[in-house]
PDB file of C-alpha atoms in Angstrom:
ATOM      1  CA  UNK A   1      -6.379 -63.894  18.615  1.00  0.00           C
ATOM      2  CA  UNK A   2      -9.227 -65.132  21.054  1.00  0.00           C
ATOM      3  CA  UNK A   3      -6.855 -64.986  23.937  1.00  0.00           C
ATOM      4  CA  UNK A   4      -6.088 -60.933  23.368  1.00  0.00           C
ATOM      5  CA  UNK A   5      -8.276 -58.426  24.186  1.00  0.00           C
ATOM      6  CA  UNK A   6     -10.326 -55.614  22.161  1.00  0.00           C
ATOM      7  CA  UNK A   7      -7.922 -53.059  22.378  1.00  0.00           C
ATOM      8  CA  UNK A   8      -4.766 -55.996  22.054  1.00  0.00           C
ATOM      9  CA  UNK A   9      -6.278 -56.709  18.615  1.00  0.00           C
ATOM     10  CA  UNK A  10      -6.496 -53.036  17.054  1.00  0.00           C
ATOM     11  CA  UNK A  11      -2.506 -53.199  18.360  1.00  0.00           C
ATOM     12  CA  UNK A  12      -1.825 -56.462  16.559  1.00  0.00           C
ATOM     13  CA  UNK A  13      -3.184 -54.886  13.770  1.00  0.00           C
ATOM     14  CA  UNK A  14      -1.432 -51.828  13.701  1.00  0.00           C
ATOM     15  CA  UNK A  15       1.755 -53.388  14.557  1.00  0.00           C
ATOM     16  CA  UNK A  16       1.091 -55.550  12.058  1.00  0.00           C
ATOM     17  CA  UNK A  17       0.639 -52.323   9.294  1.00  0.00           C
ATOM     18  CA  UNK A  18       4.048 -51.070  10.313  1.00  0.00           C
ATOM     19  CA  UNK A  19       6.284 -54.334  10.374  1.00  0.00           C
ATOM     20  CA  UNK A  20       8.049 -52.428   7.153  1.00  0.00           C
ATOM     21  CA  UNK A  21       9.572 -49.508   9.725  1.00  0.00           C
ATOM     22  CA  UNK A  22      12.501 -50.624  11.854  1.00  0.00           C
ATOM     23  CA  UNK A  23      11.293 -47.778  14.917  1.00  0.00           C
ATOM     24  CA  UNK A  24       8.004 -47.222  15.377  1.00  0.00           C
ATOM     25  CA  UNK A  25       7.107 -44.724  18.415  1.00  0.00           C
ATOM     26  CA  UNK A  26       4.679 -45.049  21.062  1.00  0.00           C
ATOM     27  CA  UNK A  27       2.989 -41.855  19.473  1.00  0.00           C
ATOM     28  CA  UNK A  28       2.907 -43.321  16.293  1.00  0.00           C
ATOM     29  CA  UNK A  29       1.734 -46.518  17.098  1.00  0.00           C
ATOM     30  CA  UNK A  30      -1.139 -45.103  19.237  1.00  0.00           C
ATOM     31  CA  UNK A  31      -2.028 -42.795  16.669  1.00  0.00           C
ATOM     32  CA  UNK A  32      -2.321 -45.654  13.668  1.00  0.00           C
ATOM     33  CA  UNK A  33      -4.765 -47.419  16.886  1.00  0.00           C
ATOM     34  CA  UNK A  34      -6.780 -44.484  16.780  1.00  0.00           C
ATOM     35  CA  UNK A  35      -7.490 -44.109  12.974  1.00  0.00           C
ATOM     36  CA  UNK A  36      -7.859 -47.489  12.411  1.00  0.00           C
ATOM     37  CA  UNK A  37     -10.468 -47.913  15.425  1.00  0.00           C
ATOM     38  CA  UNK A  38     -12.272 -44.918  15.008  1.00  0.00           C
ATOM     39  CA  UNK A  39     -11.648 -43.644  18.235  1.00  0.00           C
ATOM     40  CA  UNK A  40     -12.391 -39.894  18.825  1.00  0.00           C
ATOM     41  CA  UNK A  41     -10.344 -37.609  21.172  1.00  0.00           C
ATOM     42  CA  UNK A  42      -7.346 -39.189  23.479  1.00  0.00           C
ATOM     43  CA  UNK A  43      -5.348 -37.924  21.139  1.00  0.00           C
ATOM     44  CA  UNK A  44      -2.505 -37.451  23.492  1.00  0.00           C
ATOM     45  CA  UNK A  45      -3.289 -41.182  24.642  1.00  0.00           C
ATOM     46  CA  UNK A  46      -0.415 -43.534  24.958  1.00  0.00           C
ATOM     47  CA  UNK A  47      -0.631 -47.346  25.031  1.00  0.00           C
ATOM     48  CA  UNK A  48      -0.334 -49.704  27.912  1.00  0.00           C
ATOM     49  CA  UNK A  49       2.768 -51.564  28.281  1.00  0.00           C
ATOM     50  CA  UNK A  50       0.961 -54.889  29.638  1.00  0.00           C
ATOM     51  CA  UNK A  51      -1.136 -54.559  26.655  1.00  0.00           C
ATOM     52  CA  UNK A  52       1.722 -54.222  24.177  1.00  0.00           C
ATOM     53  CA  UNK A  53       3.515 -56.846  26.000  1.00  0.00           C
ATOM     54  CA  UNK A  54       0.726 -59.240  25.185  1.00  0.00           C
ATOM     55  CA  UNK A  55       0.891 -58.667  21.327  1.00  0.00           C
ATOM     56  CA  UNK A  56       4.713 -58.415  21.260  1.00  0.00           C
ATOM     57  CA  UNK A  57       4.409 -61.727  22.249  1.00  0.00           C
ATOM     58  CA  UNK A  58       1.349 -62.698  20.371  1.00  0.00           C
ATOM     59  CA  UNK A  59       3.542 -61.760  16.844  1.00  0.00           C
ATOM     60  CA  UNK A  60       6.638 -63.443  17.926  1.00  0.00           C
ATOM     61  CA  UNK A  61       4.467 -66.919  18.261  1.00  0.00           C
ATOM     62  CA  UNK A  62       1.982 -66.596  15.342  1.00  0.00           C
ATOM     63  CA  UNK A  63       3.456 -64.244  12.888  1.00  0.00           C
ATOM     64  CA  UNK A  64       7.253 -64.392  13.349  1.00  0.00           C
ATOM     65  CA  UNK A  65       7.478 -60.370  13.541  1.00  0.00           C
ATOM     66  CA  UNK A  66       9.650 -59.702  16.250  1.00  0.00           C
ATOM     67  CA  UNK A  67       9.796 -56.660  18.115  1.00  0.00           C
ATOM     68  CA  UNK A  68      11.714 -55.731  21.090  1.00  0.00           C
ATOM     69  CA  UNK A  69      10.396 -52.686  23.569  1.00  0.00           C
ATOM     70  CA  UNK A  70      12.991 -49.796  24.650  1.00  0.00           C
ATOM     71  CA  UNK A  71      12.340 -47.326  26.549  1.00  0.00           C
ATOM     72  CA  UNK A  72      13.690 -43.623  26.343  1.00  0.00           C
ATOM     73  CA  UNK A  73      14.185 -41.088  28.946  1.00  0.00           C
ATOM     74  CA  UNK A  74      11.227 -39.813  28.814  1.00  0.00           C
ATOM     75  CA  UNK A  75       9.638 -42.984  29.200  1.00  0.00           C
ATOM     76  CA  UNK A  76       7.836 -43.244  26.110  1.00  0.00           C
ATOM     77  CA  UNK A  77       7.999 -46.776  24.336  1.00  0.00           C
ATOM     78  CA  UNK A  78      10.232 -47.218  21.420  1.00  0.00           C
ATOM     79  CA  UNK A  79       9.614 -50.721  19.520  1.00  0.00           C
ATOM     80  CA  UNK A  80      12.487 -51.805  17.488  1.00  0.00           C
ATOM     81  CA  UNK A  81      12.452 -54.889  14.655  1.00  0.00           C
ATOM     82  CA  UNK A  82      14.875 -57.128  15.233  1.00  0.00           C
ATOM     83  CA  UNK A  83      16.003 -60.685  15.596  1.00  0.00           C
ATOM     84  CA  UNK A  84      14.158 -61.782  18.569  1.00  0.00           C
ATOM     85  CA  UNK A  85      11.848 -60.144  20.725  1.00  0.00           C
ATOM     86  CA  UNK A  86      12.545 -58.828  23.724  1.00  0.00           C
ATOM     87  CA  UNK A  87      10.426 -57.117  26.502  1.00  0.00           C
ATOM     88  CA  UNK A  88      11.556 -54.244  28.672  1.00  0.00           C
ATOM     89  CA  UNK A  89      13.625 -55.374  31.397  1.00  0.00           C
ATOM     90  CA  UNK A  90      12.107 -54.930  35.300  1.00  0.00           C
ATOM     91  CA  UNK A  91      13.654 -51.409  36.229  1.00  0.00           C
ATOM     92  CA  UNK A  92      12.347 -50.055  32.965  1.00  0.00           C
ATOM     93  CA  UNK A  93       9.221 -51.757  33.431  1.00  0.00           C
ATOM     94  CA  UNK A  94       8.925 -50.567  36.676  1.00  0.00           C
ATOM     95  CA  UNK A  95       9.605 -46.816  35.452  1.00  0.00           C
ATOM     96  CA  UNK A  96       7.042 -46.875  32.460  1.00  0.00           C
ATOM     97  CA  UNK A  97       4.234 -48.289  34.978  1.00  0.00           C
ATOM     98  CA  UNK A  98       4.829 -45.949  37.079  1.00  0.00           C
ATOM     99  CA  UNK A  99       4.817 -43.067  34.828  1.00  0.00           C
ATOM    100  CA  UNK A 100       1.359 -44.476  33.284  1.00  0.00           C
ATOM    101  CA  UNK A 101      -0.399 -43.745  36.466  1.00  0.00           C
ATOM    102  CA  UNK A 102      -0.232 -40.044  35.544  1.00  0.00           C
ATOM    103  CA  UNK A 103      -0.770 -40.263  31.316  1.00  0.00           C
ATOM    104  CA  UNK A 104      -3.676 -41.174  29.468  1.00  0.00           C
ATOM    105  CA  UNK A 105      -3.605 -44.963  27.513  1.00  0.00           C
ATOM    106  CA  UNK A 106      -6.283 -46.476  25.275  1.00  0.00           C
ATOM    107  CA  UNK A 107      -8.356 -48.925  26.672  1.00  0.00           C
ATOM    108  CA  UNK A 108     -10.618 -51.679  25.977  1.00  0.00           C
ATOM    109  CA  UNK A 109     -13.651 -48.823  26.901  1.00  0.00           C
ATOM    110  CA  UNK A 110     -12.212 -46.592  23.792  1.00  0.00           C
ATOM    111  CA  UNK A 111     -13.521 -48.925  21.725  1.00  0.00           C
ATOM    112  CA  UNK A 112     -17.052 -49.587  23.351  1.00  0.00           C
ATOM    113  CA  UNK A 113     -17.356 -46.141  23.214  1.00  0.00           C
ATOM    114  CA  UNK A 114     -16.078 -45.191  19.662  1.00  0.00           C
ATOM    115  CA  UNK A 115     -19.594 -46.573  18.124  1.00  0.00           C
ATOM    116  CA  UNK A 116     -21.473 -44.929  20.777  1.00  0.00           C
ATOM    117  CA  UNK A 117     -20.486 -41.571  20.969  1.00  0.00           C
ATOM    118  CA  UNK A 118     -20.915 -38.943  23.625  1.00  0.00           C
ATOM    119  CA  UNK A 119     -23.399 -36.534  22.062  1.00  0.00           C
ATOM    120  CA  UNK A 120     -26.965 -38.346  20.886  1.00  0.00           C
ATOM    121  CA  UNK A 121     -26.313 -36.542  17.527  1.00  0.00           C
ATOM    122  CA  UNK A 122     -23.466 -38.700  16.620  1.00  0.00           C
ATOM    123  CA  UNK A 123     -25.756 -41.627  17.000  1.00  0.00           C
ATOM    124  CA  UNK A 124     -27.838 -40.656  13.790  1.00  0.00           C
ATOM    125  CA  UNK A 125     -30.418 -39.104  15.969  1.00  0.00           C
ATOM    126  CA  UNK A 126     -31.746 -35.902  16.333  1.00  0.00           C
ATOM    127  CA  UNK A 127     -30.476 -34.226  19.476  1.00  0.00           C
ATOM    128  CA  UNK A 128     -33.941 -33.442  21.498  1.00  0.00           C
ATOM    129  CA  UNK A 129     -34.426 -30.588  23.238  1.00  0.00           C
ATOM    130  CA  UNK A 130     -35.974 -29.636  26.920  1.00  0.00           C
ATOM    131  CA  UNK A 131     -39.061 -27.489  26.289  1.00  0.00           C
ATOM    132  CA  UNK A 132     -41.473 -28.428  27.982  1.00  0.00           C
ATOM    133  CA  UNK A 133     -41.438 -26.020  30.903  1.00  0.00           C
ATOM    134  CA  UNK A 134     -43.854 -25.970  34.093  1.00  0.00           C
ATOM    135  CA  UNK A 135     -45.988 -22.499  34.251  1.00  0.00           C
ATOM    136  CA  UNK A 136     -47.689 -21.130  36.682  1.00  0.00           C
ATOM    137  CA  UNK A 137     -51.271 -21.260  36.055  1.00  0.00           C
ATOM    138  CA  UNK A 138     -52.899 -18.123  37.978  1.00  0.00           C
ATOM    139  CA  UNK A 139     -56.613 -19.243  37.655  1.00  0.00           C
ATOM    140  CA  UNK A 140     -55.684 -21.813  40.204  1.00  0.00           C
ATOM    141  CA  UNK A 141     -53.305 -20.144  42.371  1.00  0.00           C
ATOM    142  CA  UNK A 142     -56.645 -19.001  44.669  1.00  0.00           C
ATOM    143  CA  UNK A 143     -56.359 -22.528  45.482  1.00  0.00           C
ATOM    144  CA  UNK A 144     -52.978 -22.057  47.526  1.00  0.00           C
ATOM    145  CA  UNK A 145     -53.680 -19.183  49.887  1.00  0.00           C
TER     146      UNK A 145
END
């Protein structure tokens, strides 16, 4: 696994937790990513075909689960169990990358930021507020004119 990215191993690892269906969905493989990495929001995020490439293959070498990618008209990814894998040939490949230029996937910065949050108060601290405000002191504004 030291050749596969971050986000390539929560994949593996999911993929790995639903070798007992014969379809998994995109949805429901990204979703599974999501819970089991802690991520917050993107929850209409998809996954990246290169990066499910990469484990399809991964599993078919280490693990012998093979998987082959389909993909439907809508373009969303439909992995299917079978004998050998198979990726998704060029004109569907071509289609889905095209298609991800204008969704959302989970990346490798999902999980940097899943432990640091967005708000301070999800890091365990308290969030600190601004007041400390400038005022005019008028003894000194003879000084000015």
């Amino acid at each position: 696994m030291s050749d596969l990215t971050p986000i390539q191993i929560e994949i593996v690892s999911a993929l790995e937790q639903l070798k007992e269906k014969s379809l998994i969905t995109e949805a429901a493989l990204a979703k599974r990513v999501r819970e089991k990495a802690k991520i917050q929001g993107k929850n209409k995020a998809g996954i990246c075909l290169k990066d499910l490439e990469a484990c399809i293959e991964y599993l078919a070498e280490n693990n012998q689960l093979n998987f082959s990618l389909h993909l439907n008209a809508a373009n969303d990814i439909l992995i299917k169990k079978e004998e050998t894998f198979r990726l998704l040939e060029n004109d569907a490949k071509k289609r889905r990358q095209s298609s991800e230029k204008s969704i959302s996937v989970l990346t490798n910065g999902d999980l940097k930021e899943k432990g640091s949050g967005k708000k301070s108060a999800q890091n365990g601290k308290a969030a600190k507020k601004r007041t400390d405000r400038k005022k005019l002191n008028y003894r000194t504004l003879e000084d000015f004119e």
